[in-house]
Short mmCIF file of C-alpha atoms and ligand atoms in Angstrom, two decimals:
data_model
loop_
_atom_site.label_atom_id
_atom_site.label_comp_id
_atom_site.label_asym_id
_atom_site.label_seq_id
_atom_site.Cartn_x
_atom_site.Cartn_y
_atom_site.Cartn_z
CA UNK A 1 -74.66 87.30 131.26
CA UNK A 2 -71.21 89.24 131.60
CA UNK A 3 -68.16 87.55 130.25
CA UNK A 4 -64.91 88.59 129.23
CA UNK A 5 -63.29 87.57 126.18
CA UNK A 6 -59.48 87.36 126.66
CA UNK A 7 -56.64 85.77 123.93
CA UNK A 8 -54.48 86.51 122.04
CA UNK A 9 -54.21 88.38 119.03
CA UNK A 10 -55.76 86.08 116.56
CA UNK A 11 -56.99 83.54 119.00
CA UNK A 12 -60.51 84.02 118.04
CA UNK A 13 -62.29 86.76 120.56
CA UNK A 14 -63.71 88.71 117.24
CA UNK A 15 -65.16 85.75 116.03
CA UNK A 16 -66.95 84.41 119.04
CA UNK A 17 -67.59 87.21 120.59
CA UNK A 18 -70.98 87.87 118.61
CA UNK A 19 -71.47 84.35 118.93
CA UNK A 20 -71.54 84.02 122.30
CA UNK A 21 -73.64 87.66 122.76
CA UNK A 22 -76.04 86.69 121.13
CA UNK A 23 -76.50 83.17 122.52
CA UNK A 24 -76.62 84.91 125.84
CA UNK A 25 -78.74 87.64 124.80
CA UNK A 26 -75.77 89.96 125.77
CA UNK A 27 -74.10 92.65 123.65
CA UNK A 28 -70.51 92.37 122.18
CA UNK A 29 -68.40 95.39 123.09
CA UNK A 30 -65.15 94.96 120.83
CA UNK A 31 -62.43 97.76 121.94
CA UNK A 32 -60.53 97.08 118.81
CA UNK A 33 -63.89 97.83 116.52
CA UNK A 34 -64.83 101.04 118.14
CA UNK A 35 -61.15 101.91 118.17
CA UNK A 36 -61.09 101.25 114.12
CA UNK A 37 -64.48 102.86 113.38
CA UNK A 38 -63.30 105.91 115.31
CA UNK A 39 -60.22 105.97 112.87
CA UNK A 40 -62.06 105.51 109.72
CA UNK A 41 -64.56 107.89 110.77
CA UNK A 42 -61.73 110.19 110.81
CA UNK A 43 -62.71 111.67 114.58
CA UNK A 44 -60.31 113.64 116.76
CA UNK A 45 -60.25 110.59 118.97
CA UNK A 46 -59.57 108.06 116.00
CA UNK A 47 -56.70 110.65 115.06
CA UNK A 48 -55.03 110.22 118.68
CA UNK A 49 -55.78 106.62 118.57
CA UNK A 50 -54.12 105.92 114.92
CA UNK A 51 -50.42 105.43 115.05
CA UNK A 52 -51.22 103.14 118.74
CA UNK A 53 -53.20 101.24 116.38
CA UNK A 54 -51.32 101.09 113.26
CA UNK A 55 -47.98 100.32 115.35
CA UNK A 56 -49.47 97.25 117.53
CA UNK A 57 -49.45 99.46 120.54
CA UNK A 58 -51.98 99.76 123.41
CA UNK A 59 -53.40 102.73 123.18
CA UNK A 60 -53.78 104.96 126.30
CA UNK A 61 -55.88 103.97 129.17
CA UNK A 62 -57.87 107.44 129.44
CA UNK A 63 -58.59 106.97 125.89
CA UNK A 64 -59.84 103.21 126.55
CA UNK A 65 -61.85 104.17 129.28
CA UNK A 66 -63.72 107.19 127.57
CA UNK A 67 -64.44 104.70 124.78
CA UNK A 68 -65.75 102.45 126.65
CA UNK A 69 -67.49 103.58 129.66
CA UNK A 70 -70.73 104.25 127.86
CA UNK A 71 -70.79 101.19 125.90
CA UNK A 72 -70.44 98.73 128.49
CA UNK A 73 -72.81 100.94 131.08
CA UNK A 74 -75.37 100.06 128.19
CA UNK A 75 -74.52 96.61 127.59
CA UNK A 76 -74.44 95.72 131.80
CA UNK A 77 -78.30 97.81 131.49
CA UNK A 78 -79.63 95.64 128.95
CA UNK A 79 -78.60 92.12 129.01
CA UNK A 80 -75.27 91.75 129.73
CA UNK A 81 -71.74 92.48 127.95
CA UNK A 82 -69.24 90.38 125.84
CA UNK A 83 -65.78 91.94 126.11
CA UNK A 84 -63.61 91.67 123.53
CA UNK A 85 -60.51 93.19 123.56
CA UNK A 86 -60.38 94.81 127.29
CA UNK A 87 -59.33 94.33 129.73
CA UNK A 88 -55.77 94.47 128.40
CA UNK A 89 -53.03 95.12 131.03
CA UNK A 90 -53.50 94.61 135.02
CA UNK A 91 -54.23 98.18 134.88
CA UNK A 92 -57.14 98.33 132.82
CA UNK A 93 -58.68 94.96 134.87
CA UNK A 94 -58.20 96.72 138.00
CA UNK A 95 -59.75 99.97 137.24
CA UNK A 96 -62.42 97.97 135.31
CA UNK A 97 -63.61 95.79 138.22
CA UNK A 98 -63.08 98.85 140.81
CA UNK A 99 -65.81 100.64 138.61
CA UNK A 100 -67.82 97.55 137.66
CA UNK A 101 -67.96 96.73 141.40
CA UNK A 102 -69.37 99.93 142.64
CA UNK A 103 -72.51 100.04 139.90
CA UNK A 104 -72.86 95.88 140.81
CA UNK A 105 -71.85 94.96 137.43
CA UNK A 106 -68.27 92.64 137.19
CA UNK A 107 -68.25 89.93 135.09
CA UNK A 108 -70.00 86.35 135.89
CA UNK A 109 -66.55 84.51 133.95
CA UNK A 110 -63.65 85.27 131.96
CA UNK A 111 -63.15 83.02 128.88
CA UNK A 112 -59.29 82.59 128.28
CA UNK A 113 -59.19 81.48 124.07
CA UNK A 114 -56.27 79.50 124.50
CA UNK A 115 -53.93 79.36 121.32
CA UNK A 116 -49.89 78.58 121.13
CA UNK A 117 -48.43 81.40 119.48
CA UNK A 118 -47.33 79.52 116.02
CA UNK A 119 -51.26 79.07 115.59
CA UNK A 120 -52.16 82.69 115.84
CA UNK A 121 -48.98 83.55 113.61
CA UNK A 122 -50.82 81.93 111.06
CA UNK A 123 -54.06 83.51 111.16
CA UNK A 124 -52.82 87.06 111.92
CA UNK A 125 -51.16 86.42 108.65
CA UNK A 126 -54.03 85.35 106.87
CA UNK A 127 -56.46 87.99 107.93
CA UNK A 128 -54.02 90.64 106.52
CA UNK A 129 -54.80 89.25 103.10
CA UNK A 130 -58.24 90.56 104.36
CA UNK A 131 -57.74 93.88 104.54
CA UNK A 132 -56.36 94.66 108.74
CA UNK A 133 -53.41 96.79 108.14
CA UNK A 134 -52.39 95.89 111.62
CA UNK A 135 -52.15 92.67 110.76
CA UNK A 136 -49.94 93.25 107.99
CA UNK A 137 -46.46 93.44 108.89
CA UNK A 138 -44.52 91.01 110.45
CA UNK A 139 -42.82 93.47 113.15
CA UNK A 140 -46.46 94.31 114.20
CA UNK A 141 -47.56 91.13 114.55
CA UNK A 142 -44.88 90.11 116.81
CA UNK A 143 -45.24 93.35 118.83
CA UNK A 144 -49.12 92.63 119.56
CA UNK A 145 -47.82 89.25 120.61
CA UNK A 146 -45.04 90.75 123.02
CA UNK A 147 -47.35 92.96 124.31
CA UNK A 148 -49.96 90.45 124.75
CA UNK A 149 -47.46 88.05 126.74
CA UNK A 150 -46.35 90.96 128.93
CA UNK A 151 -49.18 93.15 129.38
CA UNK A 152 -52.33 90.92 129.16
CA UNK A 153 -51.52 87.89 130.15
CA UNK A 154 -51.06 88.22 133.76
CA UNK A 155 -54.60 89.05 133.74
CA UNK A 156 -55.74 85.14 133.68
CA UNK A 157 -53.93 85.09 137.38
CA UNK A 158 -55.77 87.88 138.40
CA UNK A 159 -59.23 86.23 137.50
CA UNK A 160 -58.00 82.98 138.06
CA UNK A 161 -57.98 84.24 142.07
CA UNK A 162 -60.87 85.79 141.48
CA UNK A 163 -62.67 82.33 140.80
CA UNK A 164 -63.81 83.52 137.04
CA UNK A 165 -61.73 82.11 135.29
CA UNK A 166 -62.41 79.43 132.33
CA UNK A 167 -59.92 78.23 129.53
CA UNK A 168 -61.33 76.58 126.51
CA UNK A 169 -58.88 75.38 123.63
CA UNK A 170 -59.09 77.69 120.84
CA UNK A 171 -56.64 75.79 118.30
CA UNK A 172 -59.44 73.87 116.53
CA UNK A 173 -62.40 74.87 114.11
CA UNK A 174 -64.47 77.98 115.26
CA UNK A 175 -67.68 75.96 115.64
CA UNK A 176 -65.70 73.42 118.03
CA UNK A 177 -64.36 76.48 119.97
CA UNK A 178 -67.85 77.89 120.26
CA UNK A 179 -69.29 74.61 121.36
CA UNK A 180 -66.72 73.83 124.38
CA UNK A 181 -67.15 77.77 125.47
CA UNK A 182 -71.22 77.73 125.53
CA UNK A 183 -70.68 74.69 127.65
CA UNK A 184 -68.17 75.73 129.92
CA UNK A 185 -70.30 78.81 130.55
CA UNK A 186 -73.78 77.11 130.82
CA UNK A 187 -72.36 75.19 133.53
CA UNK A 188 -71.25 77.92 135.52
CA UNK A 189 -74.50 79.96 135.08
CA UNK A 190 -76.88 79.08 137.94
CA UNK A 191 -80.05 77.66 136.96
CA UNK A 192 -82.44 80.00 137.57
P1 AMP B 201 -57.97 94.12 118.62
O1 AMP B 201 -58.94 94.27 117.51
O2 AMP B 201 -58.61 93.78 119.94
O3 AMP B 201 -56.82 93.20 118.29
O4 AMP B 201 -57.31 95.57 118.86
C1 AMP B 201 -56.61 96.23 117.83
C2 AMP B 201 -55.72 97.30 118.43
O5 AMP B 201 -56.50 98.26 119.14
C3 AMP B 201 -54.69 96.83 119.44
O6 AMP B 201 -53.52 96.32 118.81
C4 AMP B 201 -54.42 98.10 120.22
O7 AMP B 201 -53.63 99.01 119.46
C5 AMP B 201 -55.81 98.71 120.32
N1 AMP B 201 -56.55 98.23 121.51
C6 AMP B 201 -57.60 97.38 121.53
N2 AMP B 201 -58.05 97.17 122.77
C7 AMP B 201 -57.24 97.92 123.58
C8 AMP B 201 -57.19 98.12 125.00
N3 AMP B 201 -58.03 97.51 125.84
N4 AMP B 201 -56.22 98.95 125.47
C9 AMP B 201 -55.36 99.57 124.65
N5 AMP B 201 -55.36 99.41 123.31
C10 AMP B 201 -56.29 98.60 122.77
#
């Protein structure tokens, strides 16, 4: 299976991501992980990627894609990918399902974690007692949310036409939120 993960900041994609990989006997790719073990590894790449990171910025597509390309090439080999984190901007989706078309692997649904923004205020808060320095600060938070509403969410119109498209309410408990997406998604999946 090959699903995307998209949400908001804090709407839940970290959480269910393994969740669902691992029901589906798929791998979870998380952008935002690999981006933050680059930086604590210290690596020339988590060096260019740091202040992007730190500020609540999207870090540069070339960068994205060399992070990625490998990772998901494995995952689409071996079982499938969860995507968490990317596609972020129309830009990324684009060149993502360009490339994922021509080696026969774009996604079988897109998973929108749907969460008003007063709910993920409130756990992006939280999780900073946790130890994510970007989400820490107030002004970031609200930047990642800008961003989000600008740059990412016109991506739910682009696989909405695509027919991929599923929304699931991601307000309540995480075991509620898992439960509605594994159905949603069992339904689509042919039966084989
Ligand atoms: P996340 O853990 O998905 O919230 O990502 C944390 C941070 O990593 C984001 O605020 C961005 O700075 C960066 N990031 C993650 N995914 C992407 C992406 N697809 N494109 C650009 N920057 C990203």
């Amino acid at each position: 299976m090959r699903i995307i993960l998209l949400g908001a900041p804090g709407s839940g994609k970290g959480t269910q991501g393994p969740i669902l990989a691992e029901h589906f006997g798929s791998t979870h790719v998380s952008t935002g992980e690999l981006l933050r073990h680059e930086i604590a590894e210290g690596t020339e790449l988590g060096q260019r990627v740091r202040g992007y990171v730190q500020a609540g910025e999207l870090v540069p597509d070339e960068i994205v894609f060399a992070l990625l390309s490998e990772p998901i090439a494995a995952a689409a080999a071996s079982g499938g990918y969860v995507l968490d984190g990317f596609p972020r901007s129309l830009h990324q989706a684009e060149e993502a399902y360009a490339r994922a078309e021509l080696a026969g692997v774009t996604a079988d649904a897109v998973v929108n974690l749907s969460a008003p923004d007063d709910v993920v205020r409130e756990r992006l808060g939280m999780r900073a007692a946790y130890g994510r320095a970007d989400d820490g600060d107030r002004d970031v938070i609200e930047r990642r949310l800008r961003i989000y509403h600008s740059e990412t969410e016109p991506l739910l119109d682009f696989y909405r036409s695509r027919g991929l498209l599923v929304t699931v309410d991601a307000t309540g408990p995480a075991e509620e939120v898992t439960e509605a997406m594994i159905a949603v998604l069992t339904d689509r999946t042919p039966a084989s």
